[in-house]
Every structure is written in C-alpha cells, then in structure tokens.
Amino acid sequence: MPVPCKICGGSAILKRPKTGDALCRECFYKVFEAEVHHTICEANLFTSGETVAIGASGGKDSTVLAYVMKLLNERYNYGLNLVLLSVDEGITGYRDDSLETVKRNEKQYELPLKIVSYEELYGWTMDDIVKQIGLKNNCTFCGVFRRQALDRGALLVKADKICTGHNADDIAETVLMNVLRGDIARLRRCTAITTGTDGALPRCKPFKYTYEKEIVMYAYFKKLDYFSTECIYSPNAYRGYARTYLKDLEKIRPSSIIDIIHSGESLSIKKDVKMPTQGTCSRCSYISSHPICKACMLLEGLNKGLPKLAIGKPHKARQRLAALGTVSPGNSSATASSSAATADSTSDSSSTAKTGTSDIPEQKVDF
C-alpha cells in the first residue's frame, strides 16, 4: 500500500532525512525552498540592491544554491544582483572538469560568471603545490588560498556579500573538528550564519540548517546539472574522519547534525580565556590575528623552496620565518617587506620570482 504524503495526502516518494516525514516530490520542493527562505529572512542575510557573489564549484551544494537563490530572488523579490564566482585551484582532472559544469550553469541559470585562479593570484597551482608539499598538508594550502581567492574575486565583481553552499553537515563537521583540535577561536564563530562582518565582505550560509542528503535529493529530482567527483587530493583530509563519524551518528540519530550545530551555538567562553586579536596583515592588508597572515606565510615557504615553513602553529611558523630574517618572532607588531617574497634559487617550482597577491586589489577578509 502506497505511503501517503504527510502534507497533501498524495503518494509519497521519499522520506525526509531531516524529519523522517514521507513526502511527495512537489511537497518536498515546497518544504525545501520554504525552509531556505525562512533561514534567509530570519537571519536578515541580504538587503535589496546588494550584489551577491555565489561561490560556485560545480558541486551539488553550490549548484543547488545557485538554482534556489535565483528562484527565491525572483519569487520573493529579494532585489539581489546574483553573480557566480568560481575559483580555479589548478587541479588537473578535477577542477577543469567541474568548471565546465559551472559554465553550463552560467547559461542554464542566466547568471554572470567570474573565474579567478590560484595561478593568477599566487603564481602557483595546486598541482604545483602538491609536487612540493605532498599529500599530507595540501588541504591547508588550498583552504587558506581558496578563502582569500573568493574574497578577491568578489572584490573584482564589486560584490557586497559572498554566499556559500556550506550545509548543516559541513557546519557540524567543523564543530567536531574544532572541538577535537581545541580551537576555541574558530569554535566560537564556526556556527555563525554570517561571518566576516568586521571586514568589508561578509559571508553567509543560506544552507546552514539544510541536510546534505536533502540537497542531493533536491538536485536529483530537479535533474540539476552538477559535478559529483571528489577532489583527487582530499582522501587524507582531516575533515574526512569527522565526516565519517558524523554519518555514523546520523544513522543512529538523524537529529545529531542539528543537535551538534545547536550545541556549538550555545557554547560560552570563559572571560579569562584569551582570544586572538584581529589586526591586518602587514603585507596584503587582509584581516589577520598575526603580523603576517597565513596565506602570505604559506607563499613565503613556497617561494623559498621550503613549503613546510608555515605549516603548524603560528608562533612556530614565525620562529622559522625569523630564522630566515623575514620577521621578528617576539614582536607582535612586526612588519614584513611590502612585496611578496621572491623564489629562492633552491626552489624546484620556478626559476622566477612568484609575487603572490601584490598585484591584486587589497581587501580585508577574515581568515
């Protein structure tokens, strides 16, 4: 006997992972879209007239985000100017293929597309970086560079905000990772639906309470065009272990994902706990809690042929930089040369200096 849809009484074709409700296809669409709209309105994510850059990777999350943002913008008259923004990390056999999906999305959704690349911003591709660093710490480089690249790309399209496809699963994973690492500073802000408000480019997450499985179901039933292959360099990523643990929890208790997010939102920090003080990078003027931001330190190591120079704790990285005469390890207000470091003669990656971010317009962001 067919299971009836909980909303309309018709024939249900799916069971919502988030609530366990049996729904028909049309009711699932309505509920999914209504919940995202509610999240946007409840958090006052946007203001009419703003230009919003949608982080578009070609994957399921960003593809559904672009589709739903365009749909809701027209349905509820948000008055937003939407732009697709993609980052080409330079991963052969992965990002080049996914960008073809984004280019098709550009035509399908009739939204302008801007693509920025690691090579043009930093003088390095991820393929080049992996050749230097190997597969153990490559995600550190990519994560730091990608965050900055999105902000720089958004600046180029004159965006007021960046909108990303981070879903409930992603945020719950981040809470777990920060707990395991004892990272109080990131734990405090990782559940925020909008970050970077102290800079010029806030980032928002309309899918904060949306389950990954429901995003996949929405993309499947809507027959959206997206790229489903995982990054070839991510199998050993630390996040993967948190994801596996979270999926095991979800099997036992589906509400675990939302419960973890709510727990992160409810955490309070003791008054005597010392928190990082936001400042600006002395090189690129981006927001940083250290004299030199992580991106510039990573570039320093790459350009000197010492890719592991900035891996690990910030104070240890500064000590290694000091040993090379770049910055004083004991002076928190120390400044570095305003130009990016040039490549050392021992560097295997290039025979010329790689100037990193010096030619790109300056913009403050939260790392």
GROMACS .gro file of C-alpha atoms in nm:
model
  367
    1MET     CA    1   0.000   0.000   0.000
    2PRO     CA    2   0.144   0.342  -0.103
    3VAL     CA    3   0.257   0.567   0.181
    4PRO     CA    4   0.064   0.897   0.179
    5CYS     CA    5   0.237   1.233   0.167
    6LYS     CA    6   0.221   1.395   0.511
    7ILE     CA    7   0.126   1.732   0.360
    8CYS     CA    8  -0.107   1.676   0.066
    9GLY     CA    9  -0.211   1.311   0.115
   10GLY     CA   10  -0.088   1.208  -0.228
   11SER     CA   11   0.154   0.927  -0.294
   12ALA     CA   12   0.487   0.984  -0.114
   13ILE     CA   13   0.808   0.904  -0.299
   14LEU     CA   14   1.067   0.994  -0.036
   15LYS     CA   15   1.137   1.013   0.335
   16ARG     CA   16   1.299   1.334   0.454
   17PRO     CA   17   1.633   1.260   0.622
   18LYS     CA   18   1.591   1.562   0.847
   19THR     CA   19   1.246   1.487   0.991
   20GLY     CA   20   1.151   1.139   0.872
   21ASP     CA   21   0.836   1.276   0.705
   22ALA     CA   22   0.704   1.095   0.397
   23LEU     CA   23   0.654   1.348   0.115
   24CYS     CA   24   0.563   1.361  -0.249
   25ARG     CA   25   0.801   1.531  -0.490
   26GLU     CA   26   0.619   1.866  -0.513
   27CYS     CA   27   0.571   1.897  -0.138
   28PHE     CA   28   0.940   1.820  -0.084
   29TYR     CA   29   1.030   2.104  -0.323
   30LYS     CA   30   0.799   2.342  -0.139
   31VAL     CA   31   0.929   2.248   0.207
   32PHE     CA   32   1.294   2.262   0.099
   33GLU     CA   33   1.259   2.604  -0.063
   34ALA     CA   34   1.043   2.741   0.220
   35GLU     CA   35   1.300   2.641   0.483
   36VAL     CA   36   1.583   2.812   0.294
   37HIS     CA   37   1.366   3.123   0.251
   38HIS     CA   38   1.288   3.119   0.622
   39THR     CA   39   1.658   3.093   0.708
   40ILE     CA   40   1.738   3.389   0.481
   41CYS     CA   41   1.462   3.605   0.629
   42GLU     CA   42   1.515   3.502   0.991
   43ALA     CA   43   1.884   3.594   0.977
   44ASN     CA   44   1.835   3.902   0.753
   45LEU     CA   45   2.108   3.772   0.525
   46PHE     CA   46   2.050   4.014   0.238
   47THR     CA   47   1.936   4.368   0.162
   48SER     CA   48   1.763   4.471  -0.158
   49GLY     CA   49   2.005   4.616  -0.413
   50GLU     CA   50   2.306   4.415  -0.299
   51THR     CA   51   2.534   4.228  -0.536
   52VAL     CA   52   2.582   3.876  -0.403
   53ALA     CA   53   2.863   3.651  -0.528
   54ILE     CA   54   2.760   3.285  -0.513
   55GLY     CA   55   3.057   3.056  -0.460
   56ALA     CA   56   3.020   2.811  -0.748
   57SER     CA   57   3.234   2.497  -0.764
   58GLY     CA   58   3.007   2.290  -0.986
   59GLY     CA   59   2.930   2.051  -0.700
   60LYS     CA   60   2.586   1.965  -0.566
   61ASP     CA   61   2.582   2.225  -0.287
   62SER     CA   62   2.681   2.527  -0.494
   63THR     CA   63   2.468   2.418  -0.792
   64VAL     CA   64   2.155   2.381  -0.578
   65LEU     CA   65   2.243   2.708  -0.401
   66ALA     CA   66   2.264   2.898  -0.731
   67TYR     CA   67   1.936   2.745  -0.853
   68VAL     CA   68   1.748   2.812  -0.528
   69MET     CA   69   1.891   3.164  -0.483
   70LYS     CA   70   1.779   3.260  -0.832
   71LEU     CA   71   1.437   3.100  -0.773
   72LEU     CA   72   1.379   3.269  -0.436
   73ASN     CA   73   1.518   3.601  -0.557
   74GLU     CA   74   1.253   3.608  -0.828
   75ARG     CA   75   0.971   3.453  -0.623
   76TYR     CA   76   1.007   3.678  -0.318
   77ASN     CA   77   1.156   3.982  -0.490
   78TYR     CA   78   1.477   3.997  -0.284
   79GLY     CA   79   1.610   4.254  -0.529
   80LEU     CA   80   1.955   4.097  -0.544
   81ASN     CA   81   2.208   4.107  -0.824
   82LEU     CA   82   2.342   3.749  -0.833
   83VAL     CA   83   2.684   3.657  -0.974
   84LEU     CA   84   2.851   3.316  -0.995
   85LEU     CA   85   3.207   3.319  -0.862
   86SER     CA   86   3.441   3.024  -0.917
   87VAL     CA   87   3.797   2.954  -0.808
   88ASP     CA   88   4.028   2.752  -1.031
   89GLU     CA   89   4.276   2.589  -0.796
   90GLY     CA   90   4.464   2.430  -1.083
   91ILE     CA   91   4.384   2.063  -1.018
   92THR     CA   92   4.408   1.874  -1.346
   93GLY     CA   93   4.138   1.613  -1.394
   94TYR     CA   94   3.915   1.764  -1.127
   95ARG     CA   95   3.870   2.141  -1.123
   96ASP     CA   96   3.899   2.180  -1.500
   97ASP     CA   97   3.610   1.934  -1.540
   98SER     CA   98   3.396   2.089  -1.266
   99LEU     CA   99   3.442   2.437  -1.415
  100GLU     CA  100   3.282   2.310  -1.735
  101THR     CA  101   2.974   2.232  -1.524
  102VAL     CA  102   2.981   2.586  -1.381
  103LYS     CA  103   2.999   2.729  -1.731
  104ARG     CA  104   2.689   2.530  -1.825
  105ASN     CA  105   2.517   2.657  -1.508
  106GLU     CA  106   2.601   3.010  -1.619
  107LYS     CA  107   2.390   2.957  -1.930
  108GLN     CA  108   2.120   2.748  -1.762
  109TYR     CA  109   2.054   3.000  -1.484
  110GLU     CA  110   2.138   3.309  -1.691
  111LEU     CA  111   2.377   3.439  -1.427
  112PRO     CA  112   2.712   3.610  -1.500
  113LEU     CA  113   3.024   3.411  -1.411
  114LYS     CA  114   3.364   3.524  -1.286
  115ILE     CA  115   3.653   3.277  -1.255
  116VAL     CA  116   3.972   3.355  -1.061
  117SER     CA  117   4.267   3.119  -1.040
  118TYR     CA  118   4.539   3.039  -0.792
  119GLU     CA  119   4.792   3.081  -1.070
  120GLU     CA  120   4.692   3.441  -1.143
  121LEU     CA  121   4.654   3.532  -0.775
  122TYR     CA  122   4.950   3.349  -0.620
  123GLY     CA  123   5.167   3.226  -0.905
  124TRP     CA  124   5.103   2.864  -0.804
  125THR     CA  125   4.855   2.592  -0.895
  126MET     CA  126   4.755   2.316  -0.653
  127ASP     CA  127   4.922   2.065  -0.883
  128ASP     CA  128   5.249   2.258  -0.837
  129ILE     CA  129   5.196   2.286  -0.461
  130VAL     CA  130   5.130   1.913  -0.422
  131LYS     CA  131   5.454   1.840  -0.606
  132GLN     CA  132   5.630   2.046  -0.339
  133ILE     CA  133   5.439   1.953  -0.023
  134GLY     CA  134   5.298   1.607  -0.097
  135LEU     CA  135   4.951   1.486   0.002
  136LYS     CA  136   4.975   1.529   0.379
  137ASN     CA  137   4.928   1.907   0.422
  138ASN     CA  138   4.800   2.010   0.082
  139CYS     CA  139   4.449   2.087   0.213
  140THR     CA  140   4.599   2.351   0.444
  141PHE     CA  141   4.730   2.544   0.144
  142CYS     CA  142   4.412   2.501  -0.057
  143GLY     CA  143   4.179   2.602   0.225
  144VAL     CA  144   4.369   2.921   0.308
  145PHE     CA  145   4.422   3.023  -0.053
  146ARG     CA  146   4.064   2.945  -0.153
  147ARG     CA  147   3.915   3.161   0.121
  148GLN     CA  148   4.127   3.455   0.014
  149ALA     CA  149   4.066   3.389  -0.357
  150LEU     CA  150   3.688   3.404  -0.306
  151ASP     CA  151   3.721   3.742  -0.138
  152ARG     CA  152   3.948   3.876  -0.409
  153GLY     CA  153   3.714   3.750  -0.680
  154ALA     CA  154   3.416   3.907  -0.503
  155LEU     CA  155   3.605   4.236  -0.493
  156LEU     CA  156   3.660   4.219  -0.867
  157VAL     CA  157   3.286   4.181  -0.935
  158LYS     CA  158   3.208   4.454  -0.678
  159ALA     CA  159   3.005   4.216  -0.461
  160ASP     CA  160   2.863   4.326  -0.128
  161LYS     CA  161   2.847   3.973   0.013
  162ILE     CA  162   2.961   3.621  -0.061
  163CYS     CA  163   2.710   3.338  -0.042
  164THR     CA  164   2.844   2.983   0.004
  165GLY     CA  165   2.685   2.639  -0.010
  166HIS     CA  166   2.802   2.521   0.333
  167ASN     CA  167   2.528   2.291   0.462
  168ALA     CA  168   2.432   2.159   0.807
  169ASP     CA  169   2.663   1.859   0.771
  170ASP     CA  170   2.960   2.085   0.689
  171ILE     CA  171   2.898   2.305   0.991
  172ALA     CA  172   2.851   2.010   1.228
  173GLU     CA  173   3.176   1.859   1.098
  174THR     CA  174   3.354   2.187   1.162
  175VAL     CA  175   3.223   2.199   1.519
  176LEU     CA  176   3.358   1.847   1.580
  177MET     CA  177   3.694   1.930   1.422
  178ASN     CA  178   3.737   2.245   1.631
  179VAL     CA  179   3.644   2.057   1.949
  180LEU     CA  180   3.900   1.786   1.871
  181ARG     CA  181   4.166   2.047   1.793
  182GLY     CA  182   4.079   2.261   2.095
  183ASP     CA  183   4.047   2.562   1.865
  184ILE     CA  184   3.838   2.794   2.082
  185ALA     CA  185   3.855   3.092   1.846
  186ARG     CA  186   3.719   2.902   1.547
  187LEU     CA  187   3.475   2.705   1.761
  188ARG     CA  188   3.325   3.032   1.876
  189ARG     CA  189   3.248   3.157   1.525
  190CYS     CA  190   3.210   2.842   1.312
  191THR     CA  191   2.834   2.815   1.370
  192ALA     CA  192   2.764   3.177   1.274
  193ILE     CA  193   2.539   3.202   0.969
  194THR     CA  194   2.723   3.518   0.867
  195THR     CA  195   3.096   3.568   0.918
  196GLY     CA  196   3.339   3.842   0.823
  197THR     CA  197   3.108   4.121   0.937
  198ASP     CA  198   3.407   4.305   1.084
  199GLY     CA  199   3.556   4.319   0.735
  200ALA     CA  200   3.422   4.458   0.411
  201LEU     CA  201   3.290   4.131   0.268
  202PRO     CA  202   3.053   3.929   0.488
  203ARG     CA  203   2.995   3.563   0.403
  204CYS     CA  204   2.659   3.397   0.457
  205LYS     CA  205   2.532   3.038   0.456
  206PRO     CA  206   2.165   3.002   0.348
  207PHE     CA  207   2.201   2.621   0.379
  208LYS     CA  208   2.314   2.633   0.743
  209TYR     CA  209   2.023   2.414   0.858
  210THR     CA  210   1.985   2.213   0.536
  211TYR     CA  211   2.093   1.849   0.541
  212GLU     CA  212   2.338   1.733   0.275
  213LYS     CA  213   2.118   1.434   0.188
  214GLU     CA  214   1.825   1.665   0.115
  215ILE     CA  215   2.041   1.881  -0.110
  216VAL     CA  216   2.136   1.568  -0.304
  217MET     CA  217   1.770   1.463  -0.327
  218TYR     CA  218   1.666   1.809  -0.446
  219ALA     CA  219   1.936   1.809  -0.715
  220TYR     CA  220   1.839   1.456  -0.821
  221PHE     CA  221   1.465   1.514  -0.851
  222LYS     CA  222   1.515   1.854  -1.016
  223LYS     CA  223   1.765   1.695  -1.255
  224LEU     CA  224   2.016   1.972  -1.193
  225ASP     CA  225   2.348   1.964  -1.375
  226TYR     CA  226   2.628   1.920  -1.121
  227PHE     CA  227   2.973   1.762  -1.086
  228SER     CA  228   2.992   1.478  -0.833
  229THR     CA  229   3.357   1.369  -0.826
  230GLU     CA  230   3.555   1.431  -0.505
  231CYS     CA  231   3.881   1.624  -0.515
  232ILE     CA  232   4.168   1.391  -0.605
  233TYR     CA  233   4.385   1.544  -0.332
  234SER     CA  234   4.137   1.515  -0.043
  235PRO     CA  235   4.125   1.143   0.058
  236ASN     CA  236   4.353   1.201   0.359
  237ALA     CA  237   4.192   1.527   0.470
  238TYR     CA  238   4.125   1.556   0.844
  239ARG     CA  239   3.766   1.659   0.770
  240GLY     CA  240   3.702   1.318   0.615
  241TYR     CA  241   3.735   1.147   0.954
  242ALA     CA  242   3.492   1.392   1.115
  243ARG     CA  243   3.251   1.334   0.825
  244THR     CA  244   3.264   0.955   0.870
  245TYR     CA  245   3.196   0.992   1.242
  246LEU     CA  246   2.905   1.229   1.177
  247LYS     CA  247   2.748   0.991   0.924
  248ASP     CA  248   2.766   0.710   1.180
  249LEU     CA  249   2.590   0.933   1.433
  250GLU     CA  250   2.325   1.028   1.178
  251LYS     CA  251   2.239   0.662   1.117
  252ILE     CA  252   2.164   0.619   1.487
  253ARG     CA  253   2.008   0.960   1.549
  254PRO     CA  254   1.921   1.174   1.242
  255SER     CA  255   1.887   1.485   1.457
  256SER     CA  256   2.255   1.460   1.559
  257ILE     CA  257   2.357   1.706   1.287
  258ILE     CA  258   2.126   1.984   1.404
  259ASP     CA  259   2.194   1.897   1.769
  260ILE     CA  260   2.569   1.948   1.719
  261ILE     CA  261   2.508   2.283   1.547
  262HIS     CA  262   2.283   2.398   1.831
  263SER     CA  263   2.544   2.285   2.083
  264GLY     CA  264   2.805   2.494   1.901
  265GLU     CA  265   2.572   2.793   1.901
  266SER     CA  266   2.516   2.759   2.275
  267LEU     CA  267   2.881   2.736   2.379
  268SER     CA  268   3.009   3.016   2.600
  269ILE     CA  269   3.371   3.115   2.653
  270LYS     CA  270   3.509   3.195   2.999
  271LYS     CA  271   3.601   3.558   3.043
  272ASP     CA  272   3.961   3.475   3.136
  273VAL     CA  273   4.022   3.282   2.812
  274LYS     CA  274   4.250   3.485   2.588
  275MET     CA  275   4.111   3.522   2.236
  276PRO     CA  276   4.307   3.625   1.925
  277THR     CA  277   4.302   3.997   1.847
  278GLN     CA  278   4.206   4.088   1.493
  279GLY     CA  279   4.455   4.302   1.305
  280THR     CA  280   4.571   4.330   0.946
  281CYS     CA  281   4.845   4.153   0.758
  282SER     CA  282   5.146   4.380   0.713
  283ARG     CA  283   5.187   4.254   0.357
  284CYS     CA  284   4.846   4.223   0.193
  285SER     CA  285   4.630   4.423   0.440
  286TYR     CA  286   4.388   4.136   0.492
  287ILE     CA  287   4.245   4.077   0.838
  288SER     CA  288   4.470   3.851   1.042
  289SER     CA  289   4.535   3.778   1.408
  290HIS     CA  290   4.909   3.772   1.336
  291PRO     CA  291   5.151   4.026   1.184
  292ILE     CA  292   5.163   3.819   0.865
  293CYS     CA  293   4.854   3.628   0.753
  294LYS     CA  294   4.861   3.254   0.691
  295ALA     CA  295   4.834   3.296   0.314
  296CYS     CA  296   5.143   3.516   0.299
  297MET     CA  297   5.338   3.279   0.524
  298LEU     CA  298   5.245   2.982   0.307
  299LEU     CA  299   5.352   3.174  -0.004
  300GLU     CA  300   5.677   3.265   0.169
  301GLY     CA  301   5.757   2.900   0.220
  302LEU     CA  302   5.665   2.802  -0.134
  303ASN     CA  303   5.866   3.083  -0.291
  304LYS     CA  304   6.173   3.000  -0.083
  305GLY     CA  305   6.159   2.633  -0.173
  306LEU     CA  306   6.060   2.548   0.186
  307PRO     CA  307   5.691   2.457   0.154
  308LYS     CA  308   5.659   2.332   0.515
  309LEU     CA  309   5.786   2.661   0.655
  310ALA     CA  310   5.442   2.787   0.765
  311ILE     CA  311   5.280   2.452   0.847
  312GLY     CA  312   5.183   2.408   1.211
  313LYS     CA  313   5.133   2.651   1.498
  314PRO     CA  314   5.160   3.021   1.405
  315HIS     CA  315   5.426   3.102   1.667
  316LYS     CA  316   5.647   2.821   1.538
  317ALA     CA  317   5.599   2.942   1.181
  318ARG     CA  318   5.708   3.292   1.288
  319GLN     CA  319   6.017   3.145   1.450
  320ARG     CA  320   6.106   2.967   1.126
  321LEU     CA  321   6.048   3.288   0.933
  322ALA     CA  322   6.269   3.475   1.180
  323ALA     CA  323   6.547   3.225   1.120
  324LEU     CA  324   6.536   3.333   0.757
  325GLY     CA  325   6.542   3.700   0.858
  326THR     CA  326   6.182   3.768   0.748
  327VAL     CA  327   6.014   3.877   1.071
  328SER     CA  328   6.095   3.913   1.439
  329PRO     CA  329   5.947   3.622   1.641
  330GLY     CA  330   5.892   3.822   1.957
  331ASN     CA  331   5.736   4.140   1.824
  332SER     CA  332   5.363   4.104   1.764
  333SER     CA  333   5.356   4.429   1.568
  334ALA     CA  334   5.646   4.342   1.346
  335THR     CA  335   5.616   4.427   0.981
  336ALA     CA  336   5.746   4.247   0.681
  337SER     CA  337   5.852   4.368   0.342
  338SER     CA  338   5.557   4.505   0.147
  339SER     CA  339   5.637   4.293  -0.153
  340ALA     CA  340   5.587   3.918  -0.163
  341ALA     CA  341   5.899   3.708  -0.117
  342THR     CA  342   6.089   3.607  -0.426
  343ALA     CA  343   6.172   3.249  -0.506
  344ASP     CA  344   6.493   3.108  -0.363
  345SER     CA  345   6.749   2.964  -0.601
  346THR     CA  346   6.683   2.622  -0.450
  347SER     CA  347   6.312   2.626  -0.543
  348ASP     CA  348   6.215   2.344  -0.777
  349SER     CA  349   5.886   2.502  -0.879
  350SER     CA  350   6.003   2.803  -1.077
  351SER     CA  351   6.314   2.983  -1.189
  352THR     CA  352   6.146   3.322  -1.149
  353ALA     CA  353   6.001   3.505  -0.851
  354LYS     CA  354   5.634   3.444  -0.774
  355THR     CA  355   5.485   3.765  -0.642
  356GLY     CA  356   5.167   3.621  -0.493
  357THR     CA  357   4.896   3.873  -0.417
  358SER     CA  358   5.079   4.201  -0.467
  359ASP     CA  359   4.909   4.290  -0.797
  360ILE     CA  360   4.557   4.214  -0.680
  361PRO     CA  361   4.337   4.487  -0.524
  362GLU     CA  362   4.361   4.489  -0.145
  363GLN     CA  363   4.060   4.376   0.057
  364LYS     CA  364   4.018   4.282   0.420
  365VAL     CA  365   3.886   3.936   0.495
  366ASP     CA  366   3.851   3.710   0.796
  367PHE     CA  367   4.071   3.404   0.788
   0.00000   0.00000   0.00000
